[in-house]
PDB file of C-alpha atoms and ligand atoms in Angstrom:
ATOM      1  CA  MET A 181       4.735  -4.342 -17.739  1.00 78.00           C
ATOM      2  CA  ARG A 182       3.729  -3.023 -14.323  1.00 97.00           C
ATOM      3  CA  THR A 183       5.489   0.050 -12.943  1.00 98.00           C
ATOM      4  CA  LEU A 184       6.746  -0.385  -9.382  1.00 98.00           C
ATOM      5  CA  LEU A 185       4.960   1.662  -6.715  1.00 98.00           C
ATOM      6  CA  ILE A 186       7.038   2.578  -3.677  1.00 98.00           C
ATOM      7  CA  ALA A 187       4.830   4.165  -1.021  1.00 99.00           C
ATOM      8  CA  GLY A 188       5.787   5.532   2.364  1.00 99.00           C
ATOM      9  CA  ASN A 189       3.225   4.960   5.096  1.00 98.00           C
ATOM     10  CA  TRP A 190       4.142   7.443   7.786  1.00 98.00           C
ATOM     11  CA  LYS A 191       1.487   6.052  10.171  1.00 98.00           C
ATOM     12  CA  LEU A 192       1.209   8.310  13.280  1.00 98.00           C
ATOM     13  CA  ASN A 193       4.369  10.258  12.423  1.00 98.00           C
ATOM     14  CA  PRO A 194       5.823  12.872  12.538  1.00 98.00           C
ATOM     15  CA  THR A 195       4.232  15.097  15.193  1.00 98.00           C
ATOM     16  CA  SER A 196       4.532  18.501  13.548  1.00 98.00           C
ATOM     17  CA  THR A 197       3.635  20.115  10.250  1.00 98.00           C
ATOM     18  CA  GLU A 198       7.184  21.406   9.995  1.00 98.00           C
ATOM     19  CA  ALA A 199       8.690  17.927  10.281  1.00 98.00           C
ATOM     20  CA  ALA A 200       6.179  16.522   7.779  1.00 99.00           C
ATOM     21  CA  ALA A 201       7.037  19.258   5.282  1.00 98.00           C
ATOM     22  CA  ALA A 202      10.775  18.656   5.749  1.00 98.00           C
ATOM     23  CA  LEU A 203      10.419  14.915   5.167  1.00 99.00           C
ATOM     24  CA  ALA A 204       8.331  15.439   2.024  1.00 99.00           C
ATOM     25  CA  GLU A 205      10.790  18.045   0.787  1.00 98.00           C
ATOM     26  CA  GLY A 206      13.691  15.632   1.252  1.00 98.00           C
ATOM     27  CA  VAL A 207      11.980  12.911  -0.764  1.00 98.00           C
ATOM     28  CA  LYS A 208      10.902  15.377  -3.457  1.00 98.00           C
ATOM     29  CA  ASN A 209      14.417  16.761  -3.876  1.00 98.00           C
ATOM     30  CA  GLY A 210      15.982  13.313  -3.943  1.00 98.00           C
ATOM     31  CA  LEU A 211      13.579  11.920  -6.532  1.00 98.00           C
ATOM     32  CA  GLY A 212      13.562  14.923  -8.824  1.00 98.00           C
ATOM     33  CA  SER A 213      11.448  14.361 -11.913  1.00 98.00           C
ATOM     34  CA  ALA A 214      12.056  10.606 -12.190  1.00 97.00           C
ATOM     35  CA  THR A 215       9.022   8.548 -13.160  1.00 97.00           C
ATOM     36  CA  ASP A 216      10.634   5.156 -13.790  1.00 97.00           C
ATOM     37  CA  VAL A 217       9.086   4.051 -10.505  1.00 98.00           C
ATOM     38  CA  HIS A 218       5.928   5.501  -9.014  1.00 98.00           C
ATOM     39  CA  VAL A 219       6.284   7.009  -5.558  1.00 98.00           C
ATOM     40  CA  ALA A 220       3.642   8.065  -3.042  1.00 99.00           C
ATOM     41  CA  LEU A 221       3.717   9.460   0.485  1.00 99.00           C
ATOM     42  CA  ALA A 222       1.016   8.782   3.080  1.00 99.00           C
ATOM     43  CA  PRO A 223       1.198  11.361   5.873  1.00 99.00           C
ATOM     44  CA  PRO A 224      -1.418  11.673   8.639  1.00 98.00           C
ATOM     45  CA  PHE A 225      -4.626  13.448   7.534  1.00 98.00           C
ATOM     46  CA  VAL A 226      -3.751  16.741   9.218  1.00 98.00           C
ATOM     47  CA  PHE A 227      -0.565  17.141   7.169  1.00 99.00           C
ATOM     48  CA  LEU A 228      -2.059  16.295   3.751  1.00 98.00           C
ATOM     49  CA  THR A 229      -2.624  19.882   2.670  1.00 98.00           C
ATOM     50  CA  LYS A 230       0.869  20.959   3.662  1.00 98.00           C
ATOM     51  CA  VAL A 231       2.535  17.941   2.048  1.00 99.00           C
ATOM     52  CA  ASP A 232       0.488  18.508  -1.105  1.00 98.00           C
ATOM     53  CA  GLN A 233       1.863  22.054  -1.270  1.00 98.00           C
ATOM     54  CA  VAL A 234       5.411  20.804  -0.771  1.00 98.00           C
ATOM     55  CA  LEU A 235       4.995  18.152  -3.488  1.00 98.00           C
ATOM     56  CA  GLU A 236       3.746  20.599  -6.097  1.00 98.00           C
ATOM     57  CA  GLY A 237       5.566  20.060  -9.400  1.00 97.00           C
ATOM     58  CA  SER A 238       6.779  16.613  -8.333  1.00 98.00           C
ATOM     59  CA  PRO A 239       5.540  13.280  -9.723  1.00 98.00           C
ATOM     60  CA  ILE A 240       5.092  11.981  -6.157  1.00 98.00           C
ATOM     61  CA  GLY A 241       1.553  10.889  -5.311  1.00 98.00           C
ATOM     62  CA  LEU A 242      -0.223  11.829  -2.104  1.00 99.00           C
ATOM     63  CA  ALA A 243      -1.951   9.072  -0.132  1.00 99.00           C
ATOM     64  CA  ALA A 244      -4.299   9.180   2.823  1.00 99.00           C
ATOM     65  CA  GLN A 245      -4.071   6.400   5.382  1.00 98.00           C
ATOM     66  CA  ASP A 246      -7.814   5.723   5.554  1.00 98.00           C
ATOM     67  CA  ILE A 247     -11.161   6.800   4.091  1.00 98.00           C
ATOM     68  CA  TYR A 248     -14.786   6.632   5.226  1.00 98.00           C
ATOM     69  CA  TRP A 249     -17.377   5.047   2.952  1.00 98.00           C
ATOM     70  CA  GLU A 250     -19.938   7.847   3.102  1.00 98.00           C
ATOM     71  CA  PRO A 251     -19.174  11.079   1.218  1.00 98.00           C
ATOM     72  CA  ASN A 252     -20.539  13.371   3.957  1.00 98.00           C
ATOM     73  CA  GLY A 253     -23.023  13.488   6.819  1.00 98.00           C
ATOM     74  CA  ALA A 254     -23.195  12.890  10.558  1.00 98.00           C
ATOM     75  CA  PHE A 255     -20.090  10.710  10.998  1.00 98.00           C
ATOM     76  CA  THR A 256     -17.960  12.383  13.656  1.00 98.00           C
ATOM     77  CA  GLY A 257     -14.240  11.970  13.169  1.00 98.00           C
ATOM     78  CA  GLU A 258     -14.404  10.473   9.683  1.00 98.00           C
ATOM     79  CA  ILE A 259     -12.858  11.713   6.414  1.00 98.00           C
ATOM     80  CA  SER A 260     -14.434  11.032   3.021  1.00 98.00           C
ATOM     81  CA  GLY A 261     -13.241  10.432  -0.532  1.00 98.00           C
ATOM     82  CA  PRO A 262     -14.349  13.821  -1.890  1.00 98.00           C
ATOM     83  CA  MET A 263     -12.522  15.519   1.016  1.00 98.00           C
ATOM     84  CA  LEU A 264      -9.324  13.600   0.251  1.00 99.00           C
ATOM     85  CA  VAL A 265      -9.514  14.568  -3.414  1.00 98.00           C
ATOM     86  CA  ASP A 266     -10.110  18.170  -2.398  1.00 98.00           C
ATOM     87  CA  VAL A 267      -6.828  18.296  -0.445  1.00 98.00           C
ATOM     88  CA  GLY A 268      -4.855  16.743  -3.303  1.00 98.00           C
ATOM     89  CA  CYS A 269      -4.833  13.007  -2.588  1.00 99.00           C
ATOM     90  CA  THR A 270      -4.243  10.591  -5.438  1.00 98.00           C
ATOM     91  CA  HIS A 271      -4.090   7.377  -3.402  1.00 99.00           C
ATOM     92  CA  VAL A 272      -5.566   5.963  -0.208  1.00 99.00           C
ATOM     93  CA  ILE A 273      -4.445   3.086   1.996  1.00 99.00           C
ATOM     94  CA  ILE A 274      -7.329   0.837   3.023  1.00 98.00           C
ATOM     95  CA  GLY A 275      -7.504  -2.029   5.518  1.00 98.00           C
ATOM     96  CA  HIS A 276      -4.005  -1.730   6.938  1.00 98.00           C
ATOM     97  CA  SER A 277      -3.409  -4.487   9.486  1.00 97.00           C
ATOM     98  CA  GLU A 278      -3.084  -1.867  12.221  1.00 97.00           C
ATOM     99  CA  ARG A 279      -6.690  -0.947  11.459  1.00 97.00           C
ATOM    100  CA  ARG A 280      -7.899  -4.511  10.915  1.00 97.00           C
ATOM    101  CA  HIS A 281      -6.314  -5.805  14.134  1.00 94.00           C
ATOM    102  CA  GLY A 282      -6.080  -2.635  16.210  1.00 93.00           C
ATOM    103  CA  MET A 283      -9.461  -1.097  15.365  1.00 95.00           C
ATOM    104  CA  GLY A 284     -11.406  -4.231  14.403  1.00 96.00           C
ATOM    105  CA  GLU A 285     -11.894  -3.235  10.771  1.00 98.00           C
ATOM    106  CA  THR A 286     -13.718  -5.995   8.859  1.00 98.00           C
ATOM    107  CA  ASN A 287     -13.495  -7.157   5.246  1.00 98.00           C
ATOM    108  CA  ALA A 288     -17.003  -5.741   4.680  1.00 98.00           C
ATOM    109  CA  GLN A 289     -15.842  -2.318   5.881  1.00 98.00           C
ATOM    110  CA  VAL A 290     -12.705  -2.548   3.749  1.00 98.00           C
ATOM    111  CA  ASN A 291     -14.933  -3.356   0.782  1.00 98.00           C
ATOM    112  CA  ALA A 292     -17.156  -0.327   1.444  1.00 98.00           C
ATOM    113  CA  LYS A 293     -14.085   1.898   1.752  1.00 98.00           C
ATOM    114  CA  LEU A 294     -12.635   0.482  -1.451  1.00 98.00           C
ATOM    115  CA  LYS A 295     -15.837   1.274  -3.334  1.00 98.00           C
ATOM    116  CA  ALA A 296     -15.822   4.801  -1.893  1.00 98.00           C
ATOM    117  CA  ALA A 297     -12.227   5.280  -3.044  1.00 98.00           C
ATOM    118  CA  LEU A 298     -13.048   4.088  -6.560  1.00 98.00           C
ATOM    119  CA  ALA A 299     -16.105   6.362  -6.664  1.00 98.00           C
ATOM    120  CA  ALA A 300     -13.843   9.300  -5.737  1.00 98.00           C
ATOM    121  CA  LYS A 301     -11.291   8.235  -8.382  1.00 98.00           C
ATOM    122  CA  LEU A 302      -8.587   7.639  -5.788  1.00 98.00           C
ATOM    123  CA  ILE A 303      -6.127   4.785  -6.312  1.00 98.00           C
ATOM    124  CA  PRO A 304      -6.811   2.368  -3.462  1.00 99.00           C
ATOM    125  CA  ILE A 305      -3.974   0.474  -1.781  1.00 99.00           C
ATOM    126  CA  VAL A 306      -5.743  -2.457  -0.119  1.00 98.00           C
ATOM    127  CA  CYS A 307      -3.715  -4.250   2.547  1.00 98.00           C
ATOM    128  CA  ILE A 308      -3.939  -7.946   3.294  1.00 98.00           C
ATOM    129  CA  GLY A 309      -1.759 -10.309   5.284  1.00 97.00           C
ATOM    130  CA  GLU A 310      -1.684 -13.108   7.827  1.00 97.00           C
ATOM    131  CA  THR A 311      -0.629 -13.027  11.480  1.00 96.00           C
ATOM    132  CA  LYS A 312       2.215 -15.106  12.850  1.00 95.00           C
ATOM    133  CA  ASP A 313      -0.177 -17.635  14.405  1.00 96.00           C
ATOM    134  CA  GLU A 314      -2.049 -17.984  11.121  1.00 96.00           C
ATOM    135  CA  ARG A 315       1.208 -18.604   9.246  1.00 95.00           C
ATOM    136  CA  LEU A 316       2.393 -21.140  11.824  1.00 94.00           C
ATOM    137  CA  ALA A 317      -0.969 -22.910  11.549  1.00 96.00           C
ATOM    138  CA  GLU A 318      -0.454 -22.996   7.752  1.00 96.00           C
ATOM    139  CA  LYS A 319      -3.539 -20.857   7.252  1.00 97.00           C
ATOM    140  CA  THR A 320      -1.897 -18.113   5.173  1.00 96.00           C
ATOM    141  CA  GLU A 321      -3.685 -18.972   1.920  1.00 95.00           C
ATOM    142  CA  GLU A 322      -7.021 -19.415   3.682  1.00 97.00           C
ATOM    143  CA  VAL A 323      -6.744 -16.036   5.425  1.00 97.00           C
ATOM    144  CA  LEU A 324      -5.699 -14.257   2.235  1.00 98.00           C
ATOM    145  CA  LEU A 325      -8.553 -15.866   0.324  1.00 97.00           C
ATOM    146  CA  GLU A 326     -11.027 -14.587   2.908  1.00 98.00           C
ATOM    147  CA  GLN A 327      -9.502 -11.092   2.859  1.00 98.00           C
ATOM    148  CA  LEU A 328      -9.340 -10.914  -0.930  1.00 98.00           C
ATOM    149  CA  THR A 329     -12.846 -12.283  -1.457  1.00 98.00           C
ATOM    150  CA  GLY A 330     -14.376  -9.996   1.156  1.00 98.00           C
ATOM    151  CA  SER A 331     -12.386  -6.880   0.395  1.00 98.00           C
ATOM    152  CA  LEU A 332     -12.758  -6.974  -3.400  1.00 98.00           C
ATOM    153  CA  ALA A 333     -16.375  -8.220  -3.493  1.00 98.00           C
ATOM    154  CA  GLY A 334     -18.547  -6.800  -6.249  1.00 98.00           C
ATOM    155  CA  LEU A 335     -15.758  -5.216  -8.300  1.00 98.00           C
ATOM    156  CA  SER A 336     -15.708  -5.427 -12.078  1.00 98.00           C
ATOM    157  CA  ALA A 337     -12.510  -6.588 -13.782  1.00 98.00           C
ATOM    158  CA  GLU A 338     -11.853  -3.016 -14.915  1.00 98.00           C
ATOM    159  CA  GLU A 339     -12.213  -1.725 -11.354  1.00 98.00           C
ATOM    160  CA  ALA A 340      -9.999  -4.506 -10.005  1.00 98.00           C
ATOM    161  CA  ALA A 341      -7.271  -3.636 -12.502  1.00 98.00           C
ATOM    162  CA  GLY A 342      -6.976  -0.207 -10.880  1.00 97.00           C
ATOM    163  CA  VAL A 343      -6.614  -1.526  -7.331  1.00 98.00           C
ATOM    164  CA  VAL A 344      -3.192  -1.778  -5.725  1.00 98.00           C
ATOM    165  CA  LEU A 345      -2.852  -4.661  -3.282  1.00 98.00           C
ATOM    166  CA  ALA A 346      -0.295  -4.613  -0.498  1.00 98.00           C
ATOM    167  CA  TYR A 347       0.690  -7.973   0.951  1.00 98.00           C
ATOM    168  CA  GLU A 348       1.889  -7.189   4.446  1.00 97.00           C
ATOM    169  CA  PRO A 349       2.465 -10.225   6.649  1.00 97.00           C
ATOM    170  CA  VAL A 350       1.508  -8.914  10.087  1.00 95.00           C
ATOM    171  CA  TRP A 351       4.476 -10.669  11.709  1.00 94.00           C
ATOM    172  CA  ALA A 352       6.874  -8.692   9.502  1.00 94.00           C
ATOM    173  CA  ILE A 353       5.465  -5.229  10.234  1.00 93.00           C
ATOM    174  CA  GLY A 354       7.727  -3.118  12.402  1.00 90.00           C
ATOM    175  CA  THR A 355       9.474  -6.212  13.720  1.00 91.00           C
ATOM    176  CA  GLY A 356      12.627  -6.233  11.607  1.00 86.00           C
ATOM    177  CA  LEU A 357      11.518  -9.684  10.431  1.00 87.00           C
ATOM    178  CA  THR A 358      11.030  -9.735   6.677  1.00 87.00           C
ATOM    179  CA  ALA A 359       9.485 -12.440   4.581  1.00 90.00           C
ATOM    180  CA  THR A 360      12.267 -13.940   2.498  1.00 95.00           C
ATOM    181  CA  PRO A 361      12.014 -13.085  -1.201  1.00 96.00           C
ATOM    182  CA  GLU A 362      10.971 -16.719  -1.773  1.00 97.00           C
ATOM    183  CA  GLN A 363       8.229 -16.565   0.869  1.00 96.00           C
ATOM    184  CA  ALA A 364       6.959 -13.234  -0.423  1.00 97.00           C
ATOM    185  CA  GLN A 365       7.084 -14.257  -4.082  1.00 98.00           C
ATOM    186  CA  ALA A 366       5.138 -17.453  -3.305  1.00 97.00           C
ATOM    187  CA  VAL A 367       2.336 -15.453  -1.683  1.00 98.00           C
ATOM    188  CA  HIS A 368       2.343 -12.819  -4.443  1.00 98.00           C
ATOM    189  CA  ALA A 369       2.075 -15.539  -7.093  1.00 98.00           C
ATOM    190  CA  HIS A 370      -0.833 -17.014  -5.153  1.00 97.00           C
ATOM    191  CA  ILE A 371      -2.549 -13.604  -5.017  1.00 98.00           C
ATOM    192  CA  ARG A 372      -2.073 -13.153  -8.759  1.00 98.00           C
ATOM    193  CA  SER A 373      -3.464 -16.585  -9.460  1.00 98.00           C
ATOM    194  CA  TRP A 374      -6.556 -15.709  -7.372  1.00 98.00           C
ATOM    195  CA  LEU A 375      -6.926 -12.460  -9.347  1.00 98.00           C
ATOM    196  CA  SER A 376      -6.649 -14.424 -12.561  1.00 98.00           C
ATOM    197  CA  GLN A 377      -9.348 -16.912 -11.528  1.00 98.00           C
ATOM    198  CA  VAL A 378     -11.756 -14.188 -10.442  1.00 98.00           C
ATOM    199  CA  PHE A 379     -11.092 -11.352 -12.889  1.00 98.00           C
ATOM    200  CA  GLY A 380      -9.232 -13.026 -15.742  1.00 98.00           C
ATOM    201  CA  GLU A 381      -5.599 -13.275 -16.707  1.00 98.00           C
ATOM    202  CA  ALA A 382      -5.352  -9.908 -18.453  1.00 98.00           C
ATOM    203  CA  THR A 383      -6.648  -8.084 -15.382  1.00 98.00           C
ATOM    204  CA  ALA A 384      -4.410 -10.075 -13.033  1.00 98.00           C
ATOM    205  CA  ALA A 385      -1.406  -9.068 -15.126  1.00 98.00           C
ATOM    206  CA  ARG A 386      -2.243  -5.385 -14.599  1.00 98.00           C
ATOM    207  CA  VAL A 387      -2.706  -5.371 -10.808  1.00 98.00           C
ATOM    208  CA  VAL A 388       0.159  -3.877  -8.828  1.00 98.00           C
ATOM    209  CA  VAL A 389       0.861  -6.021  -5.744  1.00 98.00           C
ATOM    210  CA  GLN A 390       3.198  -4.397  -3.243  1.00 98.00           C
ATOM    211  CA  TYR A 391       5.070  -6.110  -0.436  1.00 98.00           C
ATOM    212  CA  GLY A 392       5.227  -4.516   3.000  1.00 97.00           C
ATOM    213  CA  GLY A 393       6.894  -5.480   6.263  1.00 96.00           C
ATOM    214  CA  SER A 394      10.329  -4.243   7.355  1.00 95.00           C
ATOM    215  CA  VAL A 395      11.385  -3.252   3.832  1.00 97.00           C
ATOM    216  CA  LYS A 396      14.779  -1.550   4.051  1.00 97.00           C
ATOM    217  CA  ALA A 397      17.465  -0.456   1.623  1.00 96.00           C
ATOM    218  CA  ASP A 398      19.384  -3.682   2.188  1.00 96.00           C
ATOM    219  CA  ASN A 399      16.533  -6.084   1.358  1.00 96.00           C
ATOM    220  CA  ALA A 400      14.699  -3.995  -1.242  1.00 98.00           C
ATOM    221  CA  VAL A 401      16.579  -5.094  -4.361  1.00 97.00           C
ATOM    222  CA  GLN A 402      15.970  -8.769  -3.658  1.00 97.00           C
ATOM    223  CA  LEU A 403      12.296  -8.315  -2.791  1.00 97.00           C
ATOM    224  CA  LEU A 404      11.532  -5.928  -5.654  1.00 98.00           C
ATOM    225  CA  GLY A 405      13.375  -8.184  -8.080  1.00 97.00           C
ATOM    226  CA  CYS A 406      10.794 -10.963  -7.607  1.00 97.00           C
ATOM    227  CA  PRO A 407       8.533 -11.365 -10.639  1.00 97.00           C
ATOM    228  CA  ASP A 408       5.227 -10.782  -8.819  1.00 98.00           C
ATOM    229  CA  ILE A 409       6.371  -8.090  -6.369  1.00 98.00           C
ATOM    230  CA  ASP A 410       5.485  -4.736  -7.862  1.00 98.00           C
ATOM    231  CA  GLY A 411       6.613  -2.327  -5.214  1.00 98.00           C
ATOM    232  CA  ALA A 412       6.808  -1.738  -1.501  1.00 98.00           C
ATOM    233  CA  LEU A 413       4.654  -0.235   1.223  1.00 98.00           C
ATOM    234  CA  VAL A 414       7.255   1.087   3.619  1.00 98.00           C
ATOM    235  CA  GLY A 415       6.673   2.055   7.252  1.00 98.00           C
ATOM    236  CA  GLY A 416       9.664   2.783   9.480  1.00 97.00           C
ATOM    237  CA  ALA A 417      12.161   3.273   6.670  1.00 98.00           C
ATOM    238  CA  SER A 418       9.975   5.943   5.060  1.00 98.00           C
ATOM    239  CA  LEU A 419      10.466   8.302   8.002  1.00 98.00           C
ATOM    240  CA  LYS A 420      13.961   9.345   6.927  1.00 98.00           C
ATOM    241  CA  ALA A 421      14.247  10.738   3.411  1.00 98.00           C
ATOM    242  CA  ALA A 422      17.644   9.116   2.820  1.00 98.00           C
ATOM    243  CA  ASP A 423      16.399   5.659   3.847  1.00 98.00           C
ATOM    244  CA  PHE A 424      13.276   5.938   1.720  1.00 98.00           C
ATOM    245  CA  LEU A 425      15.243   7.271  -1.257  1.00 98.00           C
ATOM    246  CA  ALA A 426      17.563   4.270  -0.995  1.00 98.00           C
ATOM    247  CA  ILE A 427      14.538   1.967  -1.372  1.00 98.00           C
ATOM    248  CA  ILE A 428      13.336   4.006  -4.352  1.00 98.00           C
ATOM    249  CA  LYS A 429      16.820   3.653  -5.843  1.00 98.00           C
ATOM    250  CA  ALA A 430      16.599  -0.105  -5.407  1.00 98.00           C
ATOM    251  CA  GLY A 431      13.317  -0.006  -7.338  1.00 98.00           C
ATOM    252  CA  GLN A 432      14.940   2.056 -10.072  1.00 98.00           C
ATOM    253  CA  GLU A 433      17.804  -0.453 -10.347  1.00 97.00           C
ATOM    254  CA  VAL A 434      15.412  -3.381 -10.624  1.00 97.00           C
ATOM    255  CA  THR A 435      13.371  -1.485 -13.231  1.00 97.00           C
ATOM    256  CA  ALA A 436      16.443  -0.589 -15.265  1.00 97.00           C
ATOM    257  CA  ARG A 437      17.701  -4.139 -15.455  1.00 95.00           C
ATOM    258  CA  GLY A 438      14.222  -5.580 -16.038  1.00 93.00           C
ATOM    259  CA  LYS A 439      12.552  -8.489 -14.279  1.00 80.00           C
ATOM    260  CA  SER A 440      12.934 -12.069 -15.312  1.00 64.00           C
TER     261      SER A 440
HETATM  262  P1  13P B  53       7.441  -1.362   8.534  1.00 74.37           P
HETATM  263  O1  13P B  53       8.130  -1.062   7.226  1.00 74.37           O
HETATM  264  O2  13P B  53       7.779  -0.410   9.625  1.00 74.37           O
HETATM  265  O3  13P B  53       7.589  -2.798   8.929  1.00 74.37           O
HETATM  266  O4  13P B  53       5.868  -1.134   8.268  1.00 74.37           O
HETATM  267  C1  13P B  53       5.273  -1.740   7.183  1.00 74.37           C
HETATM  268  C2  13P B  53       3.903  -1.222   7.058  1.00 74.37           C
HETATM  269  O5  13P B  53       3.050  -1.492   7.861  1.00 74.37           O
HETATM  270  C3  13P B  53       3.626  -0.317   5.922  1.00 74.37           C
HETATM  271  O6  13P B  53       2.261  -0.096   5.789  1.00 74.37           O
END
């Protein structure tokens, strides 16, 4: 049985260390010592150290929002796996659509970053998802196949089992539009079937596949209740502790009642 992972991707928010610490504190206090769902927070790089201090003694994981594939050297502006581990990170988001589409990140680069994360023993959260035009052109499966094949190239089954995938349809990110539970479940089942073909059924059964895109307290129970949806990567609703805690609570409810 896979444990749900609810992660908050703060993106380029908030704008002060004080606000970042307060948000982390709010989530920490609300969650307490509960481990029935896994929780992680992904603040901007500059707040990682502070948030790590705030989260001390809590089961909440600390995620970076990106990683560079080289461990060190002349790469101005980049941050490496060993550096992330040094400041307390446990997870790292890789290939978010805002990086793929906004910064031109390729599947080959995502693959290099994924391998760097695994080498540093960070849990990678690899994002995939189609744009609105791709969905309308009925190219969703084709696009996901290309992203999965390119991003996970060269991984062993054991390595793949430790990767978290986040299916984030680009058209649902920050738009208030959410994939229906049926739409999301269909894509998640497709992703799991691809994992099964490539890495085997036992590995596919272990991979946590999150959904992301306008997840809120009022749609979380339905989405998280789907058999192949193993958590949420939350943007906007992770910026207020109460909103994020309500999504975590939804995950706890789903976990307590068990999935079909
Ligand atoms: P929203 O929850 O704001 O739609 O963002 C989703 C996302 O991109 C998380 O990585």
